[in-house]
Amino acid sequence: MFQLIDVFWAYTLIAILILVGRFIRQRVNILKSLFIPSSVVAGVIALLLGPSALGAVIKNTVGANSDLVNGIFPEAILTVWSKSPGIFINIVFATLFLGQIIPGWRTIWQQASPQAAFGQILGWGQYVIGLILGITVLTPIFQLPPIAASLIEVAFEGGHGTSAGMADTFQELGFPEAADLSLTLATIGLVSGIIIGTWLIDWGRRTGRIELQPQDDIASTINQDSIHVNTEEHPAITAARDRLFKDLLIDPISLNFGFVGLAVAIGWLILQALGFIESITWGSGDGLKLIAFVPLFPMALIGGILVQLLLVKTNRSYMVSRPLMERIGGLALDVTIVTALASISLTALGANLIPLLILAVGGIAWNVCVYVFLAPRLIPFYPNERGLGDLGQSMGVTATGILLLRMVDPDNRTGAFECFAYKQLLFEPILGGGLFTAAAPALIVRYGSIPMLLFTSVILTFWLIFGLWNCQRLRKGN
């Protein structure tokens, strides 16, 4: 156990580590050129100075009685860090849509349906590839549990945050090493997404697949250390918020954090209600228990959407500032990433290195092939430019997709940013850390790999057929 003072020092150390990570990142050119966030650098530093790296070396050379057997960090600090990712990821997901302008569903569908189909094909295909690898290689040869098949989507679409948030679910399902594997896969996806995406931009320009010409100073338009997109607010909303804070003796970030708490609380109530319904219906006795393995963060996302819709409905949307929500979510994500990476077990990675590489290669190959061969057939206009956002998201985090979009279209001449943003409303609640991402491991355990392969293949086929038809329809309409 730990005390409150341990929590204080644990997060103080995180702040210092992020500063150190920022310092190193700014002075190591390869980290800057790959746009690696400071939080990832900080997490790797904490990992190397912790029990899995420095501590293991001390244990093998000095002995198990050394004061540095846990690295330079006390055991209480490490305990706080190990519990943190599953907490802070709820804040990250609660802020995703708070303060966002949510247009009508007709507008969203008209603009984002090609992106939605493309993103769904990438996501569901990652399950299909993972399940095929699990059935043919990972389980029979390496004796990994069947839920290893879900790691590609959890890590590549969900990123570090989702990987960390799923740790308790993996633990309950009997595969605790999955959290370490997923976090490492997320890091591989983040780096490879930027490298491969940058190469595809260059290749696309040389071959004429990318129609836009490069700008002179693309790098200056990119906030290299940002996780979220900066959002410009309508002047009327800003003015209404200014009037509000003249009358309220409350710090703006405190007010916005209150709405985050409300979103998380609503998500918790939804999760409890679903759990109760499950316990008296399909999950009673020896029935299917699914909600019991669903973490809170996808429900926090839904809670955030409900809070935002309520504020818009009551003409109170000015009470929430999107830039402040991005800062709150960014801070929570930084804490999630640092503490999750610091808690990785290198022993578990070493024991599963070959399966890890197989999953990584399979996921990357699928994503690149879908982008190269299907994007022009699914996205009617500027397919190679617009598809880069979904490719980046499917190999790292949303920020990777935004980064690639800014590199190829910094002035948003293709309208890719709006389509990419609207597509999240059709994507995030299900995949990329949504409901199916959270439920997939439990479904695989319950029904087995082959039935889940058939299920995901049917959904993949549906989105593929719809995407091809929708693209042709939109092209004929224009």
Tab-separated table of C-alpha atoms in Angstrom:
chain	number	residue	atom	x	y	z
A	1	MET	CA	0.000	0.000	0.000
A	2	PHE	CA	0.974	3.630	-0.248
A	3	GLN	CA	0.193	6.884	1.532
A	4	LEU	CA	-0.915	10.248	0.201
A	5	ILE	CA	2.625	11.603	0.418
A	6	ASP	CA	3.735	8.771	-1.874
A	7	VAL	CA	1.147	9.883	-4.436
A	8	PHE	CA	2.436	13.453	-4.174
A	9	TRP	CA	6.040	12.443	-4.817
A	10	ALA	CA	5.055	9.975	-7.530
A	11	TYR	CA	3.453	12.714	-9.620
A	12	THR	CA	6.192	15.194	-8.750
A	13	LEU	CA	8.670	12.725	-10.223
A	14	ILE	CA	6.488	12.382	-13.324
A	15	ALA	CA	6.618	16.153	-13.817
A	16	ILE	CA	10.406	16.124	-13.488
A	17	LEU	CA	10.707	13.162	-15.852
A	18	ILE	CA	8.625	14.971	-18.480
A	19	LEU	CA	10.938	17.993	-18.214
A	20	VAL	CA	13.962	15.722	-18.607
A	21	GLY	CA	12.257	13.976	-21.519
A	22	ARG	CA	11.588	17.323	-23.161
A	23	PHE	CA	15.226	18.366	-22.672
A	24	ILE	CA	16.537	15.145	-24.220
A	25	ARG	CA	14.022	15.217	-27.051
A	26	GLN	CA	14.984	18.732	-28.083
A	27	ARG	CA	18.662	17.769	-28.264
A	28	VAL	CA	18.419	14.397	-29.970
A	29	ASN	CA	17.649	15.086	-33.605
A	30	ILE	CA	16.203	11.666	-34.387
A	31	LEU	CA	13.588	12.094	-31.642
A	32	LYS	CA	12.645	15.504	-33.021
A	33	SER	CA	12.508	14.313	-36.612
A	34	LEU	CA	10.257	11.397	-35.636
A	35	PHE	CA	7.987	13.722	-33.593
A	36	ILE	CA	8.248	11.438	-30.554
A	37	PRO	CA	6.302	13.054	-27.654
A	38	SER	CA	8.234	14.052	-24.547
A	39	SER	CA	5.979	11.797	-22.481
A	40	VAL	CA	7.187	8.737	-24.400
A	41	VAL	CA	10.813	9.751	-23.843
A	42	ALA	CA	10.071	10.324	-20.147
A	43	GLY	CA	8.394	6.935	-19.849
A	44	VAL	CA	11.356	5.159	-21.416
A	45	ILE	CA	13.711	6.965	-19.010
A	46	ALA	CA	11.585	5.850	-16.055
A	47	LEU	CA	11.578	2.295	-17.422
A	48	LEU	CA	15.370	2.224	-17.754
A	49	LEU	CA	15.851	3.601	-14.234
A	50	GLY	CA	13.270	1.237	-12.716
A	51	PRO	CA	13.286	-2.399	-11.577
A	52	SER	CA	13.062	-3.945	-15.061
A	53	ALA	CA	16.323	-2.412	-16.309
A	54	LEU	CA	18.608	-0.767	-13.743
A	55	GLY	CA	17.120	-2.812	-10.908
A	56	ALA	CA	17.663	-6.074	-12.783
A	57	VAL	CA	21.289	-5.171	-13.490
A	58	ILE	CA	21.879	-4.293	-9.822
A	59	LYS	CA	20.187	-7.510	-8.696
A	60	ASN	CA	22.376	-9.659	-10.948
A	61	THR	CA	25.635	-7.853	-10.164
A	62	VAL	CA	25.362	-6.592	-6.581
A	63	GLY	CA	22.686	-8.845	-5.144
A	64	ALA	CA	19.009	-8.929	-4.211
A	65	ASN	CA	19.678	-7.088	-0.934
A	66	SER	CA	20.846	-3.900	-2.633
A	67	ASP	CA	18.876	-0.706	-2.037
A	68	LEU	CA	18.723	-0.219	-5.815
A	69	VAL	CA	17.040	-3.530	-6.606
A	70	ASN	CA	13.942	-1.521	-7.659
A	71	GLY	CA	16.043	1.017	-9.529
A	72	ILE	CA	16.202	4.545	-8.188
A	73	PHE	CA	12.484	4.682	-7.393
A	74	PRO	CA	11.009	3.522	-4.049
A	75	GLU	CA	8.539	0.657	-4.176
A	76	ALA	CA	5.653	2.905	-3.068
A	77	ILE	CA	6.289	5.213	-6.042
A	78	LEU	CA	6.265	2.257	-8.422
A	79	THR	CA	2.989	1.060	-6.899
A	80	VAL	CA	1.351	4.454	-7.481
A	81	TRP	CA	2.584	4.482	-11.064
A	82	SER	CA	1.286	0.973	-11.748
A	83	LYS	CA	-2.226	2.034	-10.661
A	84	SER	CA	-2.238	5.365	-12.517
A	85	PRO	CA	-2.816	4.443	-16.191
A	86	GLY	CA	-6.194	2.831	-15.533
A	87	ILE	CA	-7.319	5.981	-13.701
A	88	PHE	CA	-6.066	8.776	-15.944
A	89	ILE	CA	-7.190	7.127	-19.179
A	90	ASN	CA	-10.772	7.809	-18.065
A	91	ILE	CA	-10.022	11.537	-18.057
A	92	VAL	CA	-8.445	11.304	-21.515
A	93	PHE	CA	-11.519	9.683	-23.053
A	94	ALA	CA	-13.963	11.925	-21.187
A	95	THR	CA	-12.389	15.001	-22.802
A	96	LEU	CA	-12.373	13.700	-26.388
A	97	PHE	CA	-15.671	15.311	-27.422
A	98	LEU	CA	-16.235	17.878	-24.658
A	99	GLY	CA	-16.189	21.319	-26.259
A	100	GLN	CA	-16.320	19.903	-29.768
A	101	ILE	CA	-18.825	21.186	-32.274
A	102	ILE	CA	-21.043	18.187	-32.996
A	103	PRO	CA	-22.970	18.820	-36.245
A	104	GLY	CA	-26.072	16.998	-37.366
A	105	TRP	CA	-25.715	13.336	-38.202
A	106	ARG	CA	-26.662	14.000	-41.830
A	107	THR	CA	-23.754	16.426	-42.190
A	108	ILE	CA	-21.388	14.026	-40.451
A	109	TRP	CA	-22.431	11.139	-42.686
A	110	GLN	CA	-22.237	13.109	-45.935
A	111	GLN	CA	-18.712	14.330	-45.255
A	112	ALA	CA	-17.211	11.478	-43.269
A	113	SER	CA	-18.800	8.273	-44.611
A	114	PRO	CA	-15.816	7.446	-46.883
A	115	GLN	CA	-13.387	8.073	-44.019
A	116	ALA	CA	-15.604	6.033	-41.699
A	117	ALA	CA	-15.588	3.058	-44.078
A	118	PHE	CA	-11.828	3.312	-44.566
A	119	GLY	CA	-11.184	3.543	-40.819
A	120	GLN	CA	-13.541	0.670	-40.032
A	121	ILE	CA	-11.829	-1.531	-42.623
A	122	LEU	CA	-8.451	-0.777	-41.064
A	123	GLY	CA	-9.724	-1.498	-37.545
A	124	TRP	CA	-11.748	-4.652	-38.191
A	125	GLY	CA	-9.015	-5.949	-40.461
A	126	GLN	CA	-6.554	-5.716	-37.589
A	127	TYR	CA	-8.760	-8.137	-35.671
A	128	VAL	CA	-8.974	-10.459	-38.675
A	129	ILE	CA	-5.190	-10.441	-39.137
A	130	GLY	CA	-4.608	-10.888	-35.403
A	131	LEU	CA	-7.049	-13.791	-35.171
A	132	ILE	CA	-5.533	-15.518	-38.206
A	133	LEU	CA	-2.063	-15.144	-36.691
A	134	GLY	CA	-3.375	-16.388	-33.357
A	135	ILE	CA	-5.023	-19.481	-34.834
A	136	THR	CA	-2.112	-20.424	-37.101
A	137	VAL	CA	1.010	-19.286	-35.223
A	138	LEU	CA	0.708	-17.583	-31.842
A	139	THR	CA	-1.373	-20.164	-29.985
A	140	PRO	CA	-0.194	-23.476	-31.522
A	141	ILE	CA	3.515	-22.585	-31.708
A	142	PHE	CA	4.103	-20.025	-28.949
A	143	GLN	CA	1.293	-21.141	-26.601
A	144	LEU	CA	-0.052	-17.607	-26.211
A	145	PRO	CA	-3.677	-17.258	-25.062
A	146	PRO	CA	-6.175	-16.563	-27.862
A	147	ILE	CA	-6.739	-12.986	-26.637
A	148	ALA	CA	-3.271	-12.120	-27.979
A	149	ALA	CA	-5.105	-11.729	-31.289
A	150	SER	CA	-6.719	-8.524	-30.015
A	151	LEU	CA	-3.414	-6.782	-29.297
A	152	ILE	CA	-2.917	-5.301	-32.775
A	153	GLU	CA	-6.114	-3.249	-32.621
A	154	VAL	CA	-5.725	-2.375	-28.943
A	155	ALA	CA	-2.168	-1.117	-29.477
A	156	PHE	CA	-2.293	0.319	-32.997
A	157	GLU	CA	-5.764	1.891	-32.996
A	158	GLY	CA	-5.966	2.534	-29.263
A	159	GLY	CA	-2.375	3.586	-28.616
A	160	HIS	CA	-0.587	3.782	-25.291
A	161	GLY	CA	-3.623	5.062	-23.408
A	162	THR	CA	-5.944	2.237	-24.388
A	163	SER	CA	-3.179	-0.322	-23.895
A	164	ALA	CA	-2.644	0.921	-20.360
A	165	GLY	CA	-6.365	1.140	-19.660
A	166	MET	CA	-6.892	-2.490	-20.694
A	167	ALA	CA	-4.320	-3.813	-18.201
A	168	ASP	CA	-6.908	-4.807	-15.585
A	169	THR	CA	-9.023	-6.554	-18.224
A	170	PHE	CA	-6.036	-8.575	-19.418
A	171	GLN	CA	-5.221	-9.424	-15.800
A	172	GLU	CA	-8.749	-10.667	-15.118
A	173	LEU	CA	-8.708	-12.766	-18.285
A	174	GLY	CA	-5.494	-14.508	-17.259
A	175	PHE	CA	-2.991	-12.837	-19.598
A	176	PRO	CA	-1.320	-10.014	-17.621
A	177	GLU	CA	1.667	-9.947	-19.997
A	178	ALA	CA	-0.678	-8.592	-22.675
A	179	ALA	CA	-0.463	-5.102	-21.174
A	180	ASP	CA	3.325	-5.007	-21.600
A	181	LEU	CA	3.105	-6.431	-25.108
A	182	SER	CA	0.391	-3.961	-26.059
A	183	LEU	CA	2.331	-0.956	-24.762
A	184	THR	CA	5.402	-2.040	-26.702
A	185	LEU	CA	3.305	-2.602	-29.818
A	186	ALA	CA	1.882	0.901	-29.384
A	187	THR	CA	5.405	2.324	-29.310
A	188	ILE	CA	6.352	0.336	-32.420
A	189	GLY	CA	3.194	1.568	-34.121
A	190	LEU	CA	3.845	5.191	-33.169
A	191	VAL	CA	7.390	5.199	-34.548
A	192	SER	CA	6.637	3.108	-37.641
A	193	GLY	CA	3.522	5.145	-38.373
A	194	ILE	CA	5.526	8.351	-38.587
A	195	ILE	CA	8.405	6.796	-40.552
A	196	ILE	CA	6.208	4.878	-43.008
A	197	GLY	CA	3.735	7.752	-43.317
A	198	THR	CA	6.517	10.212	-44.143
A	199	TRP	CA	7.928	7.796	-46.726
A	200	LEU	CA	4.483	7.301	-48.278
A	201	ILE	CA	4.082	11.074	-48.606
A	202	ASP	CA	7.404	11.302	-50.453
A	203	TRP	CA	6.564	8.257	-52.575
A	204	GLY	CA	3.112	9.613	-53.357
A	205	ARG	CA	4.505	12.929	-54.555
A	206	ARG	CA	7.134	11.244	-56.720
A	207	THR	CA	4.577	8.930	-58.335
A	208	GLY	CA	1.805	11.509	-58.650
A	209	ARG	CA	-0.562	9.698	-56.285
A	210	ILE	CA	-0.600	12.759	-54.024
A	211	GLU	CA	-1.995	15.712	-55.950
A	212	LEU	CA	-1.060	18.529	-53.576
A	213	GLN	CA	2.332	20.153	-53.979
A	214	PRO	CA	4.540	20.485	-50.871
A	215	GLN	CA	4.621	23.752	-48.947
A	216	ASP	CA	7.820	25.586	-48.124
A	217	ASP	CA	7.661	25.348	-44.347
A	218	ILE	CA	5.495	22.434	-43.381
A	219	ALA	CA	7.340	21.794	-40.133
A	220	SER	CA	6.474	25.241	-38.829
A	221	THR	CA	2.788	24.381	-38.948
A	222	ILE	CA	3.219	21.346	-36.716
A	223	ASN	CA	3.228	21.465	-32.942
A	224	GLN	CA	5.796	18.721	-32.589
A	225	ASP	CA	5.071	17.898	-28.986
A	226	SER	CA	1.295	18.051	-29.039
A	227	ILE	CA	-1.057	15.139	-28.537
A	228	HIS	CA	-4.234	16.983	-29.500
A	229	VAL	CA	-5.343	19.278	-32.275
A	230	ASN	CA	-5.684	22.935	-31.399
A	231	THR	CA	-9.228	24.073	-32.083
A	232	GLU	CA	-10.279	27.625	-32.921
A	233	GLU	CA	-13.542	28.595	-31.269
A	234	HIS	CA	-16.274	30.784	-32.665
A	235	PRO	CA	-15.881	34.381	-31.401
A	236	ALA	CA	-19.434	34.386	-30.013
A	237	ILE	CA	-18.655	31.383	-27.812
A	238	THR	CA	-15.457	33.008	-26.581
A	239	ALA	CA	-17.310	36.239	-25.763
A	240	ALA	CA	-20.030	34.360	-23.874
A	241	ARG	CA	-17.387	32.517	-21.878
A	242	ASP	CA	-15.637	35.793	-21.012
A	243	ARG	CA	-18.907	37.176	-19.673
A	244	LEU	CA	-19.431	34.001	-17.658
A	245	PHE	CA	-16.071	34.188	-15.917
A	246	LYS	CA	-16.586	37.824	-15.016
A	247	ASP	CA	-19.505	36.728	-12.854
A	248	LEU	CA	-18.095	33.462	-11.481
A	249	LEU	CA	-15.305	33.333	-8.926
A	250	ILE	CA	-13.849	30.131	-10.336
A	251	ASP	CA	-10.790	29.333	-12.370
A	252	PRO	CA	-11.744	28.344	-15.948
A	253	ILE	CA	-9.771	25.114	-15.799
A	254	SER	CA	-11.542	24.166	-12.556
A	255	LEU	CA	-14.936	24.650	-14.187
A	256	ASN	CA	-13.920	22.592	-17.201
A	257	PHE	CA	-12.487	19.874	-14.993
A	258	GLY	CA	-15.856	19.757	-13.261
A	259	PHE	CA	-17.506	18.828	-16.555
A	260	VAL	CA	-14.851	16.143	-17.052
A	261	GLY	CA	-15.766	14.719	-13.662
A	262	LEU	CA	-19.443	14.820	-14.621
A	263	ALA	CA	-18.690	12.931	-17.843
A	264	VAL	CA	-16.742	10.250	-15.962
A	265	ALA	CA	-19.528	9.944	-13.378
A	266	ILE	CA	-22.160	9.524	-16.105
A	267	GLY	CA	-19.964	6.907	-17.754
A	268	TRP	CA	-19.669	5.069	-14.442
A	269	LEU	CA	-23.448	5.115	-13.987
A	270	ILE	CA	-23.912	3.738	-17.505
A	271	LEU	CA	-21.396	0.982	-16.796
A	272	GLN	CA	-23.100	0.090	-13.508
A	273	ALA	CA	-26.515	0.048	-15.175
A	274	LEU	CA	-25.268	-2.216	-17.961
A	275	GLY	CA	-23.626	-4.478	-15.394
A	276	PHE	CA	-26.887	-4.752	-13.458
A	277	ILE	CA	-28.870	-5.500	-16.621
A	278	GLU	CA	-26.330	-8.149	-17.578
A	279	SER	CA	-26.492	-9.762	-14.134
A	280	ILE	CA	-30.264	-10.276	-14.348
A	281	THR	CA	-30.468	-11.201	-18.045
A	282	TRP	CA	-27.901	-12.833	-20.312
A	283	GLY	CA	-25.150	-12.867	-17.678
A	284	SER	CA	-27.047	-14.556	-14.854
A	285	GLY	CA	-25.708	-17.871	-13.631
A	286	ASP	CA	-23.259	-19.306	-16.149
A	287	GLY	CA	-24.372	-16.922	-18.894
A	288	LEU	CA	-22.208	-14.580	-20.950
A	289	LYS	CA	-20.408	-12.089	-18.716
A	290	LEU	CA	-19.183	-9.269	-20.917
A	291	ILE	CA	-19.742	-5.960	-19.113
A	292	ALA	CA	-17.723	-7.233	-16.152
A	293	PHE	CA	-14.599	-7.038	-18.332
A	294	VAL	CA	-15.366	-3.654	-19.913
A	295	PRO	CA	-13.266	-0.865	-18.347
A	296	LEU	CA	-14.657	2.554	-17.539
A	297	PHE	CA	-12.945	4.650	-20.204
A	298	PRO	CA	-15.197	3.846	-23.215
A	299	MET	CA	-18.198	4.740	-21.057
A	300	ALA	CA	-16.446	7.961	-20.015
A	301	LEU	CA	-16.232	8.812	-23.714
A	302	ILE	CA	-19.983	8.288	-24.058
A	303	GLY	CA	-20.502	10.351	-20.912
A	304	GLY	CA	-18.520	13.181	-22.489
A	305	ILE	CA	-20.668	13.075	-25.624
A	306	LEU	CA	-23.853	13.171	-23.522
A	307	VAL	CA	-22.600	16.125	-21.459
A	308	GLN	CA	-21.650	18.024	-24.624
A	309	LEU	CA	-25.023	17.333	-26.265
A	310	LEU	CA	-26.795	18.485	-23.098
A	311	LEU	CA	-24.795	21.724	-23.020
A	312	VAL	CA	-25.571	22.387	-26.679
A	313	LYS	CA	-29.254	21.585	-26.153
A	314	THR	CA	-29.485	24.047	-23.249
A	315	ASN	CA	-27.409	26.734	-25.015
A	316	ARG	CA	-24.653	26.387	-22.406
A	317	SER	CA	-21.865	25.128	-24.677
A	318	TYR	CA	-19.879	28.299	-23.951
A	319	MET	CA	-19.229	26.961	-20.452
A	320	VAL	CA	-16.781	24.422	-21.897
A	321	SER	CA	-13.556	25.518	-23.570
A	322	ARG	CA	-12.199	23.096	-26.150
A	323	PRO	CA	-8.596	24.348	-25.794
A	324	LEU	CA	-8.781	23.818	-22.020
A	325	MET	CA	-10.265	20.360	-22.532
A	326	GLU	CA	-7.338	19.553	-24.803
A	327	ARG	CA	-4.929	20.698	-22.096
A	328	ILE	CA	-6.689	18.605	-19.436
A	329	GLY	CA	-6.780	15.586	-21.724
A	330	GLY	CA	-3.184	16.172	-22.783
A	331	LEU	CA	-1.970	16.270	-19.182
A	332	ALA	CA	-3.890	13.106	-18.323
A	333	LEU	CA	-2.525	11.373	-21.418
A	334	ASP	CA	1.038	12.372	-20.541
A	335	VAL	CA	0.613	10.880	-17.059
A	336	THR	CA	-0.932	7.746	-18.569
A	337	ILE	CA	1.912	7.259	-21.041
A	338	VAL	CA	4.748	7.920	-18.587
A	339	THR	CA	3.377	5.668	-15.855
A	340	ALA	CA	2.393	2.916	-18.290
A	341	LEU	CA	5.802	2.793	-19.951
A	342	ALA	CA	7.527	2.960	-16.559
A	343	SER	CA	5.571	-0.120	-15.449
A	344	ILE	CA	6.455	-2.353	-18.416
A	345	SER	CA	8.007	-5.705	-17.556
A	346	LEU	CA	11.024	-6.254	-19.808
A	347	THR	CA	11.075	-9.884	-18.683
A	348	ALA	CA	7.627	-10.412	-20.209
A	349	LEU	CA	8.769	-8.735	-23.425
A	350	GLY	CA	11.855	-10.918	-23.670
A	351	ALA	CA	9.805	-14.070	-23.242
A	352	ASN	CA	7.399	-13.029	-26.018
A	353	LEU	CA	9.704	-11.165	-28.400
A	354	ILE	CA	9.037	-13.276	-31.510
A	355	PRO	CA	5.214	-13.183	-31.126
A	356	LEU	CA	5.490	-9.425	-30.566
A	357	LEU	CA	7.388	-8.980	-33.828
A	358	ILE	CA	4.918	-11.211	-35.683
A	359	LEU	CA	1.990	-9.097	-34.476
A	360	ALA	CA	3.808	-5.873	-35.349
A	361	VAL	CA	4.718	-6.982	-38.876
A	362	GLY	CA	1.222	-8.339	-39.501
A	363	GLY	CA	-0.460	-5.148	-38.338
A	364	ILE	CA	1.873	-2.826	-40.249
A	365	ALA	CA	1.594	-4.865	-43.459
A	366	TRP	CA	-2.215	-4.800	-43.279
A	367	ASN	CA	-2.367	-1.042	-42.699
A	368	VAL	CA	0.021	-0.178	-45.526
A	369	CYS	CA	-1.669	-2.533	-48.004
A	370	VAL	CA	-5.113	-1.112	-47.212
A	371	TYR	CA	-3.821	2.437	-47.697
A	372	VAL	CA	-2.018	1.702	-50.964
A	373	PHE	CA	-4.619	-0.518	-52.631
A	374	LEU	CA	-7.981	0.417	-51.076
A	375	ALA	CA	-7.810	4.121	-50.210
A	376	PRO	CA	-8.210	5.192	-53.892
A	377	ARG	CA	-11.267	2.916	-54.152
A	378	LEU	CA	-12.903	4.010	-50.890
A	379	ILE	CA	-12.271	7.764	-50.684
A	380	PRO	CA	-13.618	9.574	-53.758
A	381	PHE	CA	-11.554	12.763	-53.637
A	382	TYR	CA	-7.913	13.252	-52.609
A	383	PRO	CA	-7.810	9.648	-51.365
A	384	ASN	CA	-4.075	9.465	-50.732
A	385	GLU	CA	-4.047	12.734	-48.807
A	386	ARG	CA	-7.146	11.993	-46.742
A	387	GLY	CA	-6.213	8.375	-46.170
A	388	LEU	CA	-2.999	9.371	-44.418
A	389	GLY	CA	-4.927	10.535	-41.359
A	390	ASP	CA	-6.551	7.148	-40.896
A	391	LEU	CA	-3.304	5.331	-41.675
A	392	GLY	CA	-1.504	7.312	-38.980
A	393	GLN	CA	-4.274	6.727	-36.459
A	394	SER	CA	-4.306	3.009	-37.217
A	395	MET	CA	-0.576	2.741	-36.475
A	396	GLY	CA	-0.191	4.955	-33.456
A	397	VAL	CA	-2.578	7.500	-32.048
A	398	THR	CA	-4.943	10.114	-33.425
A	399	ALA	CA	-2.112	12.641	-33.176
A	400	THR	CA	-0.043	10.583	-35.632
A	401	GLY	CA	-2.830	10.838	-38.179
A	402	ILE	CA	-3.156	14.578	-37.615
A	403	LEU	CA	0.601	14.973	-37.934
A	404	LEU	CA	0.637	13.228	-41.325
A	405	LEU	CA	-2.320	15.316	-42.503
A	406	ARG	CA	-0.485	18.491	-41.553
A	407	MET	CA	2.609	17.311	-43.375
A	408	VAL	CA	0.755	16.585	-46.614
A	409	ASP	CA	-1.924	19.315	-46.412
A	410	PRO	CA	-0.982	22.007	-43.862
A	411	ASP	CA	-3.500	24.500	-45.263
A	412	ASN	CA	-6.373	21.975	-45.271
A	413	ARG	CA	-7.027	22.484	-48.971
A	414	THR	CA	-8.545	18.993	-49.264
A	415	GLY	CA	-10.945	19.355	-46.321
A	416	ALA	CA	-9.261	16.327	-44.762
A	417	PHE	CA	-9.267	17.721	-41.227
A	418	GLU	CA	-13.041	18.100	-41.046
A	419	CYS	CA	-13.633	14.640	-42.508
A	420	PHE	CA	-11.097	13.117	-40.140
A	421	ALA	CA	-12.643	14.851	-37.127
A	422	TYR	CA	-16.229	13.896	-38.038
A	423	LYS	CA	-15.137	10.318	-38.671
A	424	GLN	CA	-14.093	10.003	-35.016
A	425	LEU	CA	-17.756	10.306	-33.984
A	426	LEU	CA	-18.484	7.195	-36.055
A	427	PHE	CA	-15.306	5.367	-35.051
A	428	GLU	CA	-14.189	6.062	-31.468
A	429	PRO	CA	-17.313	4.759	-29.688
A	430	ILE	CA	-16.717	1.305	-31.226
A	431	LEU	CA	-13.033	0.830	-32.094
A	432	GLY	CA	-9.816	2.567	-31.100
A	433	GLY	CA	-10.586	2.217	-27.405
A	434	GLY	CA	-14.359	2.050	-27.786
A	435	LEU	CA	-16.862	-0.587	-26.762
A	436	PHE	CA	-15.699	-3.398	-29.031
A	437	THR	CA	-12.045	-2.766	-28.205
A	438	ALA	CA	-12.899	-3.158	-24.528
A	439	ALA	CA	-15.093	-6.220	-25.049
A	440	ALA	CA	-13.055	-8.088	-27.685
A	441	PRO	CA	-10.714	-9.985	-25.314
A	442	ALA	CA	-13.668	-11.250	-23.258
A	443	LEU	CA	-15.558	-12.218	-26.427
A	444	ILE	CA	-12.559	-14.169	-27.709
A	445	VAL	CA	-12.276	-16.025	-24.396
A	446	ARG	CA	-16.007	-16.736	-24.333
A	447	TYR	CA	-16.638	-17.794	-27.929
A	448	GLY	CA	-13.196	-18.773	-29.212
A	449	SER	CA	-10.968	-17.524	-32.007
A	450	ILE	CA	-12.688	-19.134	-34.992
A	451	PRO	CA	-16.213	-17.783	-34.286
A	452	MET	CA	-14.724	-14.334	-33.622
A	453	LEU	CA	-12.731	-14.571	-36.858
A	454	LEU	CA	-15.953	-15.275	-38.747
A	455	PHE	CA	-17.730	-12.421	-36.939
A	456	THR	CA	-15.019	-9.829	-37.615
A	457	SER	CA	-14.634	-11.042	-41.210
A	458	VAL	CA	-18.354	-10.496	-41.836
A	459	ILE	CA	-18.160	-6.946	-40.464
A	460	LEU	CA	-14.991	-6.274	-42.483
A	461	THR	CA	-16.713	-7.531	-45.634
A	462	PHE	CA	-19.742	-5.335	-44.964
A	463	TRP	CA	-17.628	-2.186	-44.622
A	464	LEU	CA	-15.611	-3.109	-47.700
A	465	ILE	CA	-18.711	-3.567	-49.865
A	466	PHE	CA	-20.323	-0.424	-48.466
A	467	GLY	CA	-17.134	1.589	-48.905
A	468	LEU	CA	-16.708	0.604	-52.552
A	469	TRP	CA	-20.373	1.337	-53.314
A	470	ASN	CA	-20.373	4.621	-51.392
A	471	CYS	CA	-17.254	5.849	-53.175
A	472	GLN	CA	-18.769	5.176	-56.595
A	473	ARG	CA	-22.011	6.885	-55.541
A	474	LEU	CA	-20.224	10.027	-54.375
A	475	ARG	CA	-18.090	10.232	-57.504
A	476	LYS	CA	-21.139	9.953	-59.754
A	477	GLY	CA	-22.928	12.597	-57.696
A	478	ASN	CA	-20.135	15.070	-58.354
